[in-house]
Amino acid sequence: MSGAQGRPGAPEKPGAVRRAGAPGRAGATAGAPGRAASAPGAPEMSVGAAFAGMRRVVEVMFKAACPDCRAGFELTPGALRLAIGASSRTTFYSFTCPACGSAVRKPAGERIVELLTGGGVRTLRLHSTL
């Protein structure tokens, strides 16, 4: 606020709205301190209650292509498998081509691993037997 607004007894600009709460405190709201005011008459709801039973808002889909038949398609996280090995040579993802039925295995760099794990793809960690 600028000027004299917000102080008790100070003149306000026409059309200005004064917030409820302690006089002279900018941004004060009715209710408990540090809590956002909810809509009048709305019951309070916890985050857990708001999202109870919710799985995902939007189904994640991954674009892929088959090197054998060259078909392009989208796959759900359940259609992919990610194997993380000790090196880039042993880190890959795999799926079955829905068009021709070929088993496809492709290398997975750091960014691909991040995207697949974040999207809910099941992951298998490979351990060395040294």
mmCIF file with all atom_site columns, C-alpha atoms in Angstrom:
data_model
loop_
_atom_site.group_PDB
_atom_site.id
_atom_site.type_symbol
_atom_site.label_atom_id
_atom_site.label_alt_id
_atom_site.label_comp_id
_atom_site.label_asym_id
_atom_site.label_entity_id
_atom_site.label_seq_id
_atom_site.pdbx_PDB_ins_code
_atom_site.Cartn_x
_atom_site.Cartn_y
_atom_site.Cartn_z
_atom_site.occupancy
_atom_site.B_iso_or_equiv
_atom_site.pdbx_formal_charge
_atom_site.auth_seq_id
_atom_site.auth_comp_id
_atom_site.auth_asym_id
_atom_site.auth_atom_id
_atom_site.pdbx_PDB_model_num
ATOM 1   C CA . MET A 1 1   ? 0.000   0.000   0.000   1.00 0.00 ? 1   MET A CA 1
ATOM 2   C CA . SER A 1 2   ? 1.209   3.478   -0.649  1.00 0.00 ? 2   SER A CA 1
ATOM 3   C CA . GLY A 1 3   ? 0.698   6.728   1.166   1.00 0.00 ? 3   GLY A CA 1
ATOM 4   C CA . ALA A 1 4   ? -1.687  6.853   4.108   1.00 0.00 ? 4   ALA A CA 1
ATOM 5   C CA . GLN A 1 5   ? -3.789  3.856   3.107   1.00 0.00 ? 5   GLN A CA 1
ATOM 6   C CA . GLY A 1 6   ? -4.047  1.106   5.674   1.00 0.00 ? 6   GLY A CA 1
ATOM 7   C CA . ARG A 1 7   ? -3.690  3.346   8.740   1.00 0.00 ? 7   ARG A CA 1
ATOM 8   C CA . PRO A 1 8   ? -6.680  3.938   11.045  1.00 0.00 ? 8   PRO A CA 1
ATOM 9   C CA . GLY A 1 9   ? -8.424  7.194   10.296  1.00 0.00 ? 9   GLY A CA 1
ATOM 10  C CA . ALA A 1 10  ? -6.463  7.729   7.082   1.00 0.00 ? 10  ALA A CA 1
ATOM 11  C CA . PRO A 1 11  ? -8.433  8.834   4.049   1.00 0.00 ? 11  PRO A CA 1
ATOM 12  C CA . GLU A 1 12  ? -8.934  6.134   1.452   1.00 0.00 ? 12  GLU A CA 1
ATOM 13  C CA . LYS A 1 13  ? -9.249  6.396   -2.295  1.00 0.00 ? 13  LYS A CA 1
ATOM 14  C CA . PRO A 1 14  ? -12.773 6.100   -3.676  1.00 0.00 ? 14  PRO A CA 1
ATOM 15  C CA . GLY A 1 15  ? -13.589 2.449   -4.379  1.00 0.00 ? 15  GLY A CA 1
ATOM 16  C CA . ALA A 1 16  ? -10.760 1.146   -2.140  1.00 0.00 ? 16  ALA A CA 1
ATOM 17  C CA . VAL A 1 17  ? -11.469 -2.031  -0.231  1.00 0.00 ? 17  VAL A CA 1
ATOM 18  C CA . ARG A 1 18  ? -10.216 -2.438  3.320   1.00 0.00 ? 18  ARG A CA 1
ATOM 19  C CA . ARG A 1 19  ? -9.436  -5.985  4.396   1.00 0.00 ? 19  ARG A CA 1
ATOM 20  C CA . ALA A 1 20  ? -10.994 -7.452  7.515   1.00 0.00 ? 20  ALA A CA 1
ATOM 21  C CA . GLY A 1 21  ? -8.684  -8.040  10.462  1.00 0.00 ? 21  GLY A CA 1
ATOM 22  C CA . ALA A 1 22  ? -6.499  -5.910  12.658  1.00 0.00 ? 22  ALA A CA 1
ATOM 23  C CA . PRO A 1 23  ? -6.671  -2.245  11.641  1.00 0.00 ? 23  PRO A CA 1
ATOM 24  C CA . GLY A 1 24  ? -3.579  -0.914  9.962   1.00 0.00 ? 24  GLY A CA 1
ATOM 25  C CA . ARG A 1 25  ? -2.109  -4.324  9.075   1.00 0.00 ? 25  ARG A CA 1
ATOM 26  C CA . ALA A 1 26  ? -1.747  -4.772  5.343   1.00 0.00 ? 26  ALA A CA 1
ATOM 27  C CA . GLY A 1 27  ? -2.888  -8.153  4.143   1.00 0.00 ? 27  GLY A CA 1
ATOM 28  C CA . ALA A 1 28  ? -4.536  -9.173  7.416   1.00 0.00 ? 28  ALA A CA 1
ATOM 29  C CA . THR A 1 29  ? -7.403  -11.578 6.954   1.00 0.00 ? 29  THR A CA 1
ATOM 30  C CA . ALA A 1 30  ? -10.116 -12.835 9.210   1.00 0.00 ? 30  ALA A CA 1
ATOM 31  C CA . GLY A 1 31  ? -9.351  -16.178 10.801  1.00 0.00 ? 31  GLY A CA 1
ATOM 32  C CA . ALA A 1 32  ? -6.193  -17.732 12.129  1.00 0.00 ? 32  ALA A CA 1
ATOM 33  C CA . PRO A 1 33  ? -2.928  -15.937 11.428  1.00 0.00 ? 33  PRO A CA 1
ATOM 34  C CA . GLY A 1 34  ? -0.878  -17.429 8.598   1.00 0.00 ? 34  GLY A CA 1
ATOM 35  C CA . ARG A 1 35  ? -3.857  -19.215 7.040   1.00 0.00 ? 35  ARG A CA 1
ATOM 36  C CA . ALA A 1 36  ? -5.537  -18.248 3.799   1.00 0.00 ? 36  ALA A CA 1
ATOM 37  C CA . ALA A 1 37  ? -9.145  -17.254 4.133   1.00 0.00 ? 37  ALA A CA 1
ATOM 38  C CA . SER A 1 38  ? -11.552 -19.651 2.433   1.00 0.00 ? 38  SER A CA 1
ATOM 39  C CA . ALA A 1 39  ? -14.789 -18.790 0.715   1.00 0.00 ? 39  ALA A CA 1
ATOM 40  C CA . PRO A 1 40  ? -17.530 -17.702 3.121   1.00 0.00 ? 40  PRO A CA 1
ATOM 41  C CA . GLY A 1 41  ? -19.455 -20.710 4.387   1.00 0.00 ? 41  GLY A CA 1
ATOM 42  C CA . ALA A 1 42  ? -17.074 -23.232 2.791   1.00 0.00 ? 42  ALA A CA 1
ATOM 43  C CA . PRO A 1 43  ? -15.975 -26.048 5.113   1.00 0.00 ? 43  PRO A CA 1
ATOM 44  C CA . GLU A 1 44  ? -12.238 -26.467 5.622   1.00 0.00 ? 44  GLU A CA 1
ATOM 45  C CA . MET A 1 45  ? -10.708 -29.439 3.829   1.00 0.00 ? 45  MET A CA 1
ATOM 46  C CA . SER A 1 46  ? -7.309  -31.038 4.244   1.00 0.00 ? 46  SER A CA 1
ATOM 47  C CA . VAL A 1 47  ? -5.099  -31.779 1.242   1.00 0.00 ? 47  VAL A CA 1
ATOM 48  C CA . GLY A 1 48  ? -5.408  -35.498 1.976   1.00 0.00 ? 48  GLY A CA 1
ATOM 49  C CA . ALA A 1 49  ? -9.199  -35.309 1.892   1.00 0.00 ? 49  ALA A CA 1
ATOM 50  C CA . ALA A 1 50  ? -9.182  -33.277 -1.317  1.00 0.00 ? 50  ALA A CA 1
ATOM 51  C CA . PHE A 1 51  ? -7.088  -35.850 -3.165  1.00 0.00 ? 51  PHE A CA 1
ATOM 52  C CA . ALA A 1 52  ? -8.431  -39.014 -1.493  1.00 0.00 ? 52  ALA A CA 1
ATOM 53  C CA . GLY A 1 53  ? -9.016  -41.766 -4.019  1.00 0.00 ? 53  GLY A CA 1
ATOM 54  C CA . MET A 1 54  ? -7.460  -39.803 -6.867  1.00 0.00 ? 54  MET A CA 1
ATOM 55  C CA . ARG A 1 55  ? -4.930  -41.763 -8.905  1.00 0.00 ? 55  ARG A CA 1
ATOM 56  C CA . ARG A 1 56  ? -3.912  -39.505 -11.784 1.00 0.00 ? 56  ARG A CA 1
ATOM 57  C CA . VAL A 1 57  ? -5.536  -36.560 -13.442 1.00 0.00 ? 57  VAL A CA 1
ATOM 58  C CA . VAL A 1 58  ? -4.196  -37.397 -16.904 1.00 0.00 ? 58  VAL A CA 1
ATOM 59  C CA . GLU A 1 59  ? -2.864  -40.753 -18.078 1.00 0.00 ? 59  GLU A CA 1
ATOM 60  C CA . VAL A 1 60  ? 0.812   -40.507 -19.060 1.00 0.00 ? 60  VAL A CA 1
ATOM 61  C CA . MET A 1 61  ? 1.579   -41.694 -22.584 1.00 0.00 ? 61  MET A CA 1
ATOM 62  C CA . PHE A 1 62  ? 5.013   -42.256 -24.115 1.00 0.00 ? 62  PHE A CA 1
ATOM 63  C CA . LYS A 1 63  ? 5.685   -41.942 -27.844 1.00 0.00 ? 63  LYS A CA 1
ATOM 64  C CA . ALA A 1 64  ? 7.728   -44.786 -29.300 1.00 0.00 ? 64  ALA A CA 1
ATOM 65  C CA . ALA A 1 65  ? 8.573   -46.350 -32.640 1.00 0.00 ? 65  ALA A CA 1
ATOM 66  C CA . CYS A 1 66  ? 9.450   -49.853 -33.764 1.00 0.00 ? 66  CYS A CA 1
ATOM 67  C CA . PRO A 1 67  ? 12.776  -50.224 -35.581 1.00 0.00 ? 67  PRO A CA 1
ATOM 68  C CA . ASP A 1 68  ? 11.476  -53.338 -37.402 1.00 0.00 ? 68  ASP A CA 1
ATOM 69  C CA . CYS A 1 69  ? 8.143   -52.233 -38.894 1.00 0.00 ? 69  CYS A CA 1
ATOM 70  C CA . ARG A 1 70  ? 8.732   -48.466 -38.377 1.00 0.00 ? 70  ARG A CA 1
ATOM 71  C CA . ALA A 1 71  ? 5.306   -47.989 -36.842 1.00 0.00 ? 71  ALA A CA 1
ATOM 72  C CA . GLY A 1 72  ? 4.891   -45.053 -34.473 1.00 0.00 ? 72  GLY A CA 1
ATOM 73  C CA . PHE A 1 73  ? 2.560   -45.341 -31.479 1.00 0.00 ? 73  PHE A CA 1
ATOM 74  C CA . GLU A 1 74  ? 1.910   -44.296 -27.891 1.00 0.00 ? 74  GLU A CA 1
ATOM 75  C CA . LEU A 1 75  ? 2.453   -46.597 -24.917 1.00 0.00 ? 75  LEU A CA 1
ATOM 76  C CA . THR A 1 76  ? 1.183   -46.477 -21.345 1.00 0.00 ? 76  THR A CA 1
ATOM 77  C CA . PRO A 1 77  ? 3.697   -46.812 -18.482 1.00 0.00 ? 77  PRO A CA 1
ATOM 78  C CA . GLY A 1 78  ? 2.546   -50.408 -17.980 1.00 0.00 ? 78  GLY A CA 1
ATOM 79  C CA . ALA A 1 79  ? 3.647   -51.356 -21.511 1.00 0.00 ? 79  ALA A CA 1
ATOM 80  C CA . LEU A 1 80  ? 7.266   -50.319 -20.881 1.00 0.00 ? 80  LEU A CA 1
ATOM 81  C CA . ARG A 1 81  ? 10.051  -51.793 -18.741 1.00 0.00 ? 81  ARG A CA 1
ATOM 82  C CA . LEU A 1 82  ? 13.182  -49.941 -17.673 1.00 0.00 ? 82  LEU A CA 1
ATOM 83  C CA . ALA A 1 83  ? 16.390  -51.747 -16.687 1.00 0.00 ? 83  ALA A CA 1
ATOM 84  C CA . ILE A 1 84  ? 19.081  -49.688 -14.965 1.00 0.00 ? 84  ILE A CA 1
ATOM 85  C CA . GLY A 1 85  ? 22.541  -51.198 -15.063 1.00 0.00 ? 85  GLY A CA 1
ATOM 86  C CA . ALA A 1 86  ? 25.978  -50.171 -13.877 1.00 0.00 ? 86  ALA A CA 1
ATOM 87  C CA . SER A 1 87  ? 26.815  -48.433 -17.188 1.00 0.00 ? 87  SER A CA 1
ATOM 88  C CA . SER A 1 88  ? 25.101  -46.804 -20.131 1.00 0.00 ? 88  SER A CA 1
ATOM 89  C CA . ARG A 1 89  ? 25.530  -50.088 -22.052 1.00 0.00 ? 89  ARG A CA 1
ATOM 90  C CA . THR A 1 90  ? 23.400  -51.957 -19.524 1.00 0.00 ? 90  THR A CA 1
ATOM 91  C CA . THR A 1 91  ? 20.703  -49.301 -19.058 1.00 0.00 ? 91  THR A CA 1
ATOM 92  C CA . PHE A 1 92  ? 17.798  -49.702 -21.462 1.00 0.00 ? 92  PHE A CA 1
ATOM 93  C CA . TYR A 1 93  ? 14.037  -49.721 -21.832 1.00 0.00 ? 93  TYR A CA 1
ATOM 94  C CA . SER A 1 94  ? 11.990  -52.339 -23.621 1.00 0.00 ? 94  SER A CA 1
ATOM 95  C CA . PHE A 1 95  ? 8.489   -52.907 -24.954 1.00 0.00 ? 95  PHE A CA 1
ATOM 96  C CA . THR A 1 96  ? 6.602   -55.103 -27.394 1.00 0.00 ? 96  THR A CA 1
ATOM 97  C CA . CYS A 1 97  ? 5.585   -53.425 -30.643 1.00 0.00 ? 97  CYS A CA 1
ATOM 98  C CA . PRO A 1 98  ? 1.771   -53.351 -30.780 1.00 0.00 ? 98  PRO A CA 1
ATOM 99  C CA . ALA A 1 99  ? 1.849   -53.384 -34.608 1.00 0.00 ? 99  ALA A CA 1
ATOM 100 C CA . CYS A 1 100 ? 4.170   -56.322 -35.395 1.00 0.00 ? 100 CYS A CA 1
ATOM 101 C CA . GLY A 1 101 ? 4.764   -57.979 -32.009 1.00 0.00 ? 101 GLY A CA 1
ATOM 102 C CA . SER A 1 102 ? 8.567   -57.548 -32.039 1.00 0.00 ? 102 SER A CA 1
ATOM 103 C CA . ALA A 1 103 ? 10.428  -57.278 -28.757 1.00 0.00 ? 103 ALA A CA 1
ATOM 104 C CA . VAL A 1 104 ? 12.146  -53.884 -28.819 1.00 0.00 ? 104 VAL A CA 1
ATOM 105 C CA . ARG A 1 105 ? 15.082  -52.871 -26.638 1.00 0.00 ? 105 ARG A CA 1
ATOM 106 C CA . LYS A 1 106 ? 16.516  -49.336 -26.776 1.00 0.00 ? 106 LYS A CA 1
ATOM 107 C CA . PRO A 1 107 ? 19.297  -47.614 -24.798 1.00 0.00 ? 107 PRO A CA 1
ATOM 108 C CA . ALA A 1 108 ? 18.202  -45.198 -22.076 1.00 0.00 ? 108 ALA A CA 1
ATOM 109 C CA . GLY A 1 109 ? 20.324  -42.180 -21.204 1.00 0.00 ? 109 GLY A CA 1
ATOM 110 C CA . GLU A 1 110 ? 19.928  -40.124 -18.032 1.00 0.00 ? 110 GLU A CA 1
ATOM 111 C CA . ARG A 1 111 ? 17.092  -37.993 -19.422 1.00 0.00 ? 111 ARG A CA 1
ATOM 112 C CA . ILE A 1 112 ? 15.124  -41.025 -20.660 1.00 0.00 ? 112 ILE A CA 1
ATOM 113 C CA . VAL A 1 113 ? 15.555  -42.734 -17.265 1.00 0.00 ? 113 VAL A CA 1
ATOM 114 C CA . GLU A 1 114 ? 14.292  -39.583 -15.540 1.00 0.00 ? 114 GLU A CA 1
ATOM 115 C CA . LEU A 1 115 ? 11.224  -39.319 -17.799 1.00 0.00 ? 115 LEU A CA 1
ATOM 116 C CA . LEU A 1 116 ? 10.304  -42.999 -17.579 1.00 0.00 ? 116 LEU A CA 1
ATOM 117 C CA . THR A 1 117 ? 10.675  -43.269 -13.803 1.00 0.00 ? 117 THR A CA 1
ATOM 118 C CA . GLY A 1 118 ? 8.767   -39.998 -13.317 1.00 0.00 ? 118 GLY A CA 1
ATOM 119 C CA . GLY A 1 119 ? 5.992   -41.333 -15.552 1.00 0.00 ? 119 GLY A CA 1
ATOM 120 C CA . GLY A 1 120 ? 5.482   -44.498 -13.523 1.00 0.00 ? 120 GLY A CA 1
ATOM 121 C CA . VAL A 1 121 ? 7.335   -47.071 -15.647 1.00 0.00 ? 121 VAL A CA 1
ATOM 122 C CA . ARG A 1 122 ? 8.341   -50.150 -13.643 1.00 0.00 ? 122 ARG A CA 1
ATOM 123 C CA . THR A 1 123 ? 12.083  -50.278 -13.066 1.00 0.00 ? 123 THR A CA 1
ATOM 124 C CA . LEU A 1 124 ? 14.483  -53.174 -12.633 1.00 0.00 ? 124 LEU A CA 1
ATOM 125 C CA . ARG A 1 125 ? 17.907  -52.445 -11.139 1.00 0.00 ? 125 ARG A CA 1
ATOM 126 C CA . LEU A 1 126 ? 20.605  -54.752 -12.440 1.00 0.00 ? 126 LEU A CA 1
ATOM 127 C CA . HIS A 1 127 ? 23.376  -55.645 -9.992  1.00 0.00 ? 127 HIS A CA 1
ATOM 128 C CA . SER A 1 128 ? 26.871  -56.761 -10.926 1.00 0.00 ? 128 SER A CA 1
ATOM 129 C CA . THR A 1 129 ? 28.175  -60.068 -9.523  1.00 0.00 ? 129 THR A CA 1
ATOM 130 C CA . LEU A 1 130 ? 31.735  -58.896 -8.878  1.00 0.00 ? 130 LEU A CA 1
#
